[in-house]
CSV table of C-alpha atoms in Angstrom, one decimal:
chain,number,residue,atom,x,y,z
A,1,UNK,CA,114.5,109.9,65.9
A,2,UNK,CA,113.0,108.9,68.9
A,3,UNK,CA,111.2,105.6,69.6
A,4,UNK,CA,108.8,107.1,71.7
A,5,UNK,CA,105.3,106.1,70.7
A,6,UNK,CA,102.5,108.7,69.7
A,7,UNK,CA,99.8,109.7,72.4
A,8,UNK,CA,97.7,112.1,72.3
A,9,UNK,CA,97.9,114.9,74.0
A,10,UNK,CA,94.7,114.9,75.4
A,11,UNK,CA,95.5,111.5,76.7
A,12,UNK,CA,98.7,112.5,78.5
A,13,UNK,CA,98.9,112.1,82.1
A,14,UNK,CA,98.6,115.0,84.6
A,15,UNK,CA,100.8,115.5,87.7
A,16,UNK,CA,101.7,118.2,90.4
A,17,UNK,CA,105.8,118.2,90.3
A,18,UNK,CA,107.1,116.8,93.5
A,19,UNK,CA,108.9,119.7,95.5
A,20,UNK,CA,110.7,117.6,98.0
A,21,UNK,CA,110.3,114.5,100.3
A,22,UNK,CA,109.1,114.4,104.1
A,23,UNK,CA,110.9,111.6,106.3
A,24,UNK,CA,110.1,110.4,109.8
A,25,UNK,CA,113.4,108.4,109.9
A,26,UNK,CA,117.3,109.7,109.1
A,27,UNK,CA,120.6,107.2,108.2
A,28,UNK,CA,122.2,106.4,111.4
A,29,UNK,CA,125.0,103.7,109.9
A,30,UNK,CA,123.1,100.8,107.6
A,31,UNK,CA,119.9,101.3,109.4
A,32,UNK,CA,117.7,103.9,109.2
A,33,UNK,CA,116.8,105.7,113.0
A,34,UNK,CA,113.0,107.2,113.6
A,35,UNK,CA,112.8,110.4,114.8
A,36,UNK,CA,110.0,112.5,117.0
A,37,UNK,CA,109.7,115.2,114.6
A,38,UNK,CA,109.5,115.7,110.9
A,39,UNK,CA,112.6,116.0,108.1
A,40,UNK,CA,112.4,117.5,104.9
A,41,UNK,CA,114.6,117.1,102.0
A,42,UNK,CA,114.5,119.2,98.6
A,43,UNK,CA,116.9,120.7,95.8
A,44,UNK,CA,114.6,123.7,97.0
A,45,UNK,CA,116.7,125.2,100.0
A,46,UNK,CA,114.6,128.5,99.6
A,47,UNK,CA,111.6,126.1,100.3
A,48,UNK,CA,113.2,124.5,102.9
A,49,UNK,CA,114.0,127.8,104.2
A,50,UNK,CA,110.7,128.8,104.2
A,51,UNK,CA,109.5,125.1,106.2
A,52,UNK,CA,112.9,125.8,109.0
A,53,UNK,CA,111.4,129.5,109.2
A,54,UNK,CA,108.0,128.1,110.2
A,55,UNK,CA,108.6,124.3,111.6
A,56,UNK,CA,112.1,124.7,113.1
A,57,UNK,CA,115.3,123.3,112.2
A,58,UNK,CA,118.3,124.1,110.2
A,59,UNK,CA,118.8,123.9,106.6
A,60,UNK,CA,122.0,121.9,105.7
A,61,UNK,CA,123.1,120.3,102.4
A,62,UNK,CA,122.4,116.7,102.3
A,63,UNK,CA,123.5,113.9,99.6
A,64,UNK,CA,122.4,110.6,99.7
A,65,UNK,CA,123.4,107.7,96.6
A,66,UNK,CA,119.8,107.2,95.9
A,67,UNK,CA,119.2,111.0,95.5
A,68,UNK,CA,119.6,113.3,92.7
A,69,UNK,CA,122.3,115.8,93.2
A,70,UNK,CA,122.3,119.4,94.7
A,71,UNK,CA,119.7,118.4,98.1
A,72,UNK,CA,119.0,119.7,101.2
A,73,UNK,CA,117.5,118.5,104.2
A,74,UNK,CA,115.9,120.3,107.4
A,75,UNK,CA,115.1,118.1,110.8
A,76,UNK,CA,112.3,120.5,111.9
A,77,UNK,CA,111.3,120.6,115.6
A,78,UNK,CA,107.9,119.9,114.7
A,79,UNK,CA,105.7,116.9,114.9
A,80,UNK,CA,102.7,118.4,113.6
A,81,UNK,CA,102.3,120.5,110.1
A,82,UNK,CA,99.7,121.5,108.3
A,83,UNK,CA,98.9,119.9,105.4
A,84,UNK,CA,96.2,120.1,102.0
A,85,UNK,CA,95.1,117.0,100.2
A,86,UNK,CA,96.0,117.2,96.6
A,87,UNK,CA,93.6,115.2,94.2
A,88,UNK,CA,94.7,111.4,94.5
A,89,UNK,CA,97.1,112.1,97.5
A,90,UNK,CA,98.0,108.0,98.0
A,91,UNK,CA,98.7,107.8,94.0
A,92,UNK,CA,97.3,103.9,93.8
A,93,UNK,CA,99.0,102.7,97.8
A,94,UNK,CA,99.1,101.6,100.1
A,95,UNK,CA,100.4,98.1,97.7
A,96,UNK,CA,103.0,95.8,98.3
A,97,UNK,CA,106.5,96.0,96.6
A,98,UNK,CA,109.9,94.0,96.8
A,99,UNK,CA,113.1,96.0,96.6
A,100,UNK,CA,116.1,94.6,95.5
A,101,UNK,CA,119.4,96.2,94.4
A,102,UNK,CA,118.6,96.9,91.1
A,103,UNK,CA,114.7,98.8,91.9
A,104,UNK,CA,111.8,97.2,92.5
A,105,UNK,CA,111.4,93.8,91.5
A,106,UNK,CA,108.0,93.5,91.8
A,107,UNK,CA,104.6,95.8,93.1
A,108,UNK,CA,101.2,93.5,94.0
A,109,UNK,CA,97.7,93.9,95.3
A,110,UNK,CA,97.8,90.3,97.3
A,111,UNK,CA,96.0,89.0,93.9
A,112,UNK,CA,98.1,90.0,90.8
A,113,UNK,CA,101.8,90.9,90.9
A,114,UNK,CA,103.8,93.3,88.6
A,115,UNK,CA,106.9,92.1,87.8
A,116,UNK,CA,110.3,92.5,85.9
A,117,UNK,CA,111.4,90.2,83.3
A,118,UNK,CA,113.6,90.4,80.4
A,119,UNK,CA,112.5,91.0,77.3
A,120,UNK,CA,113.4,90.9,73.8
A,121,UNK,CA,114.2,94.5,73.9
A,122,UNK,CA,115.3,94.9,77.3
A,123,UNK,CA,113.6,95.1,80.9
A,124,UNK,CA,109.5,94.9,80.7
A,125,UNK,CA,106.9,93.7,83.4
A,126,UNK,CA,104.4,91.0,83.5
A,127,UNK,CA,101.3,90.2,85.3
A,128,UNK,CA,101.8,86.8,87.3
A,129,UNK,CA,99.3,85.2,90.4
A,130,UNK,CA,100.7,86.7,93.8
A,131,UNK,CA,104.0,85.2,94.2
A,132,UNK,CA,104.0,85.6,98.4
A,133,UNK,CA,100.5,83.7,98.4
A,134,UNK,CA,102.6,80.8,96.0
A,135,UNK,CA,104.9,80.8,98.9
A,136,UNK,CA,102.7,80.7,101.9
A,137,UNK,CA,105.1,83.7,103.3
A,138,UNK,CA,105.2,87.6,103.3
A,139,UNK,CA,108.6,88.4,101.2
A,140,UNK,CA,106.9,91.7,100.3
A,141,UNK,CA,106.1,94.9,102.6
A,142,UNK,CA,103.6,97.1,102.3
A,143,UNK,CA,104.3,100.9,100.7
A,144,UNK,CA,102.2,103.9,100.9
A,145,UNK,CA,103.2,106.9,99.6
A,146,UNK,CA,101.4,110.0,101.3
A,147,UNK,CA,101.1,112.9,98.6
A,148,UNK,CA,100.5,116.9,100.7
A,149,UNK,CA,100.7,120.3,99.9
A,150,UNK,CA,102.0,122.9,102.4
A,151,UNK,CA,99.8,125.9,102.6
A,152,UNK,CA,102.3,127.7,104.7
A,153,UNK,CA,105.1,127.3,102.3
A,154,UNK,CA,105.7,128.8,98.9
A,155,UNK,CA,104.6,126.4,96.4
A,156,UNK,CA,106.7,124.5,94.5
A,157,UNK,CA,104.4,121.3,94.1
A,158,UNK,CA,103.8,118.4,96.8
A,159,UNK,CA,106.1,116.9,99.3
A,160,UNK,CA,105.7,113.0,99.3
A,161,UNK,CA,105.8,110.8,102.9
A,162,UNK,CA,106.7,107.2,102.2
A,163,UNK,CA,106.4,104.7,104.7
A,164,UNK,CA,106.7,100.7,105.1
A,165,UNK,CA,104.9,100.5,108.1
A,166,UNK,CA,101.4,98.3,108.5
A,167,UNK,CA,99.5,100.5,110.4
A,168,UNK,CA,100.0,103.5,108.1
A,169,UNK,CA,99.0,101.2,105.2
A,170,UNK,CA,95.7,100.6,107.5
A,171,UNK,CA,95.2,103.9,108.8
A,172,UNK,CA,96.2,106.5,106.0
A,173,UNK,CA,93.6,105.4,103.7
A,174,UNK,CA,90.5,106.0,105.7
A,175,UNK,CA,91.9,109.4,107.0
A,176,UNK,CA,92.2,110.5,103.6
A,177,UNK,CA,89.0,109.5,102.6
A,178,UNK,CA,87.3,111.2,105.6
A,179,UNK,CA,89.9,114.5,104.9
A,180,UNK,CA,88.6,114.6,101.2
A,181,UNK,CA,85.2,114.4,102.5
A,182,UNK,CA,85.6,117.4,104.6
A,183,UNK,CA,86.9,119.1,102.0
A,184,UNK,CA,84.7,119.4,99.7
A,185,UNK,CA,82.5,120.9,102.4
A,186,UNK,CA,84.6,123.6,102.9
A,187,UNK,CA,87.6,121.9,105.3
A,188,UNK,CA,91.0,123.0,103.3
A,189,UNK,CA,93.3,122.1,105.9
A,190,UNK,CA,94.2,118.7,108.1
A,191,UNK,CA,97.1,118.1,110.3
A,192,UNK,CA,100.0,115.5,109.5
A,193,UNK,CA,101.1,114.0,112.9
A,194,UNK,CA,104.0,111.9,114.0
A,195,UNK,CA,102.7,109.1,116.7
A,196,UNK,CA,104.8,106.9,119.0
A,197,UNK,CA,103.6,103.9,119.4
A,198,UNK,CA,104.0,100.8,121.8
A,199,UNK,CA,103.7,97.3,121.4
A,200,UNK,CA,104.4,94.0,123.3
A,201,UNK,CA,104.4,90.8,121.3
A,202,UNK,CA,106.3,87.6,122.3
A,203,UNK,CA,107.2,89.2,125.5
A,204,UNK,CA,109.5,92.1,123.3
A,205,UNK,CA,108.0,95.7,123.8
A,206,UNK,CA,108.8,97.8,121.1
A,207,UNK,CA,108.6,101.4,120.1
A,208,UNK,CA,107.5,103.1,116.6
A,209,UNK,CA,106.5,105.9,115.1
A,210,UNK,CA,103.2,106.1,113.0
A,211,UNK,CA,102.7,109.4,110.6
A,212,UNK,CA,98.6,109.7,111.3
């Protein structure tokens, strides 16, 4: 029997299924290698089909050990695609989370931090004062996780971009609020860019990528 506890079903959670990822970076040795254009991956190869067909690219197979089995990837030629805003596209990010090998350790708001203890009956999370603000140092980064749906692709459910970087964690927000705004005024469509970006600091210049 299981030892699943009794909800409602009126009080069950609602979600789009996730069709596939979008990546701005591929696996070049242990480090991970931006790129200029946009990369899909999917068990879906007729959706990623459908995405090479309109964005470029080349559908290959693709496995990865933190992947599910059967995947595909696509490295499209494009840097801009068109995107719709789901309901709740950022799903609770931008927030900041600490990875180790065994998940993540621990997910915070600068305040409150979520993390992993061991319980009586296993793994089970607990709400503890900001541990980086204890420190006096940054250990976490920040996440945001960039839910879309492709209007000129089948649909299969949303493609999720998830990035580390600071300025997305400033920048996504707002333009999601402002997209949603348009959209209930009739705007069904914005446009998912990748930006390169320069910056000098210490006297070191260096080049990213920013998805705006």
């Amino acid at each position: 029997m299981s030892g699943r506890a009794v909800v409602p079903i009126a009080n069950l959670s609602r979600r789009i299924p996730e069709a596939g990822r979008i990546r701005i970076g591929v696996r070049s040795g242990k480090a991970m290698k931006a790129l200029d254009s946009f990369r899909f991956t999917s068990s879906d190869e007729d959706a990623l089909a459908q995405i090479a067909k309109v964005y470029g690219g080349e559908v290959k197979p693709w496995a990865d050990p933190k992947a599910a089995p059967g995947q595909f990837e696509v490295i499209t030629t494009a840097s801009e695609i068109v995107v719709v805003l789901p309901p709740d596209p950022l799903g609770g990010t931008p927030v900041y989370e600490l990875w180790g090998g065994g998940g993540c350790d621990r997910r915070c708001d600068g305040l409150t931090a979520t993390i992993v203890v061991k319980g009586p009956d296993g793994a089970e999370t607990n709400d503890v004062p900001c541990l980086c603000a204890a420190a006096g140092a940054m250990a976490c980064e920040p996440h945001t996780r960039l839910s879309v749906l492709l209007p000129d692709v089948r649909f299969v459910g949303t493609w999720r971009l998830d990035t580390k970087g600071w300025n997305a964690a400033q920048e996504l927000p707002g333009m999601v609020d402002l997209i949603q705004s348009l959209q209930t005024r009739g705007l069904t469509r914005g446009i998912l860019r990748l930006e390169q970006r320069r910056s000098v600091f210490g006297g070191q210049t260096r080049h990213f990528v920013v998805p705006v």
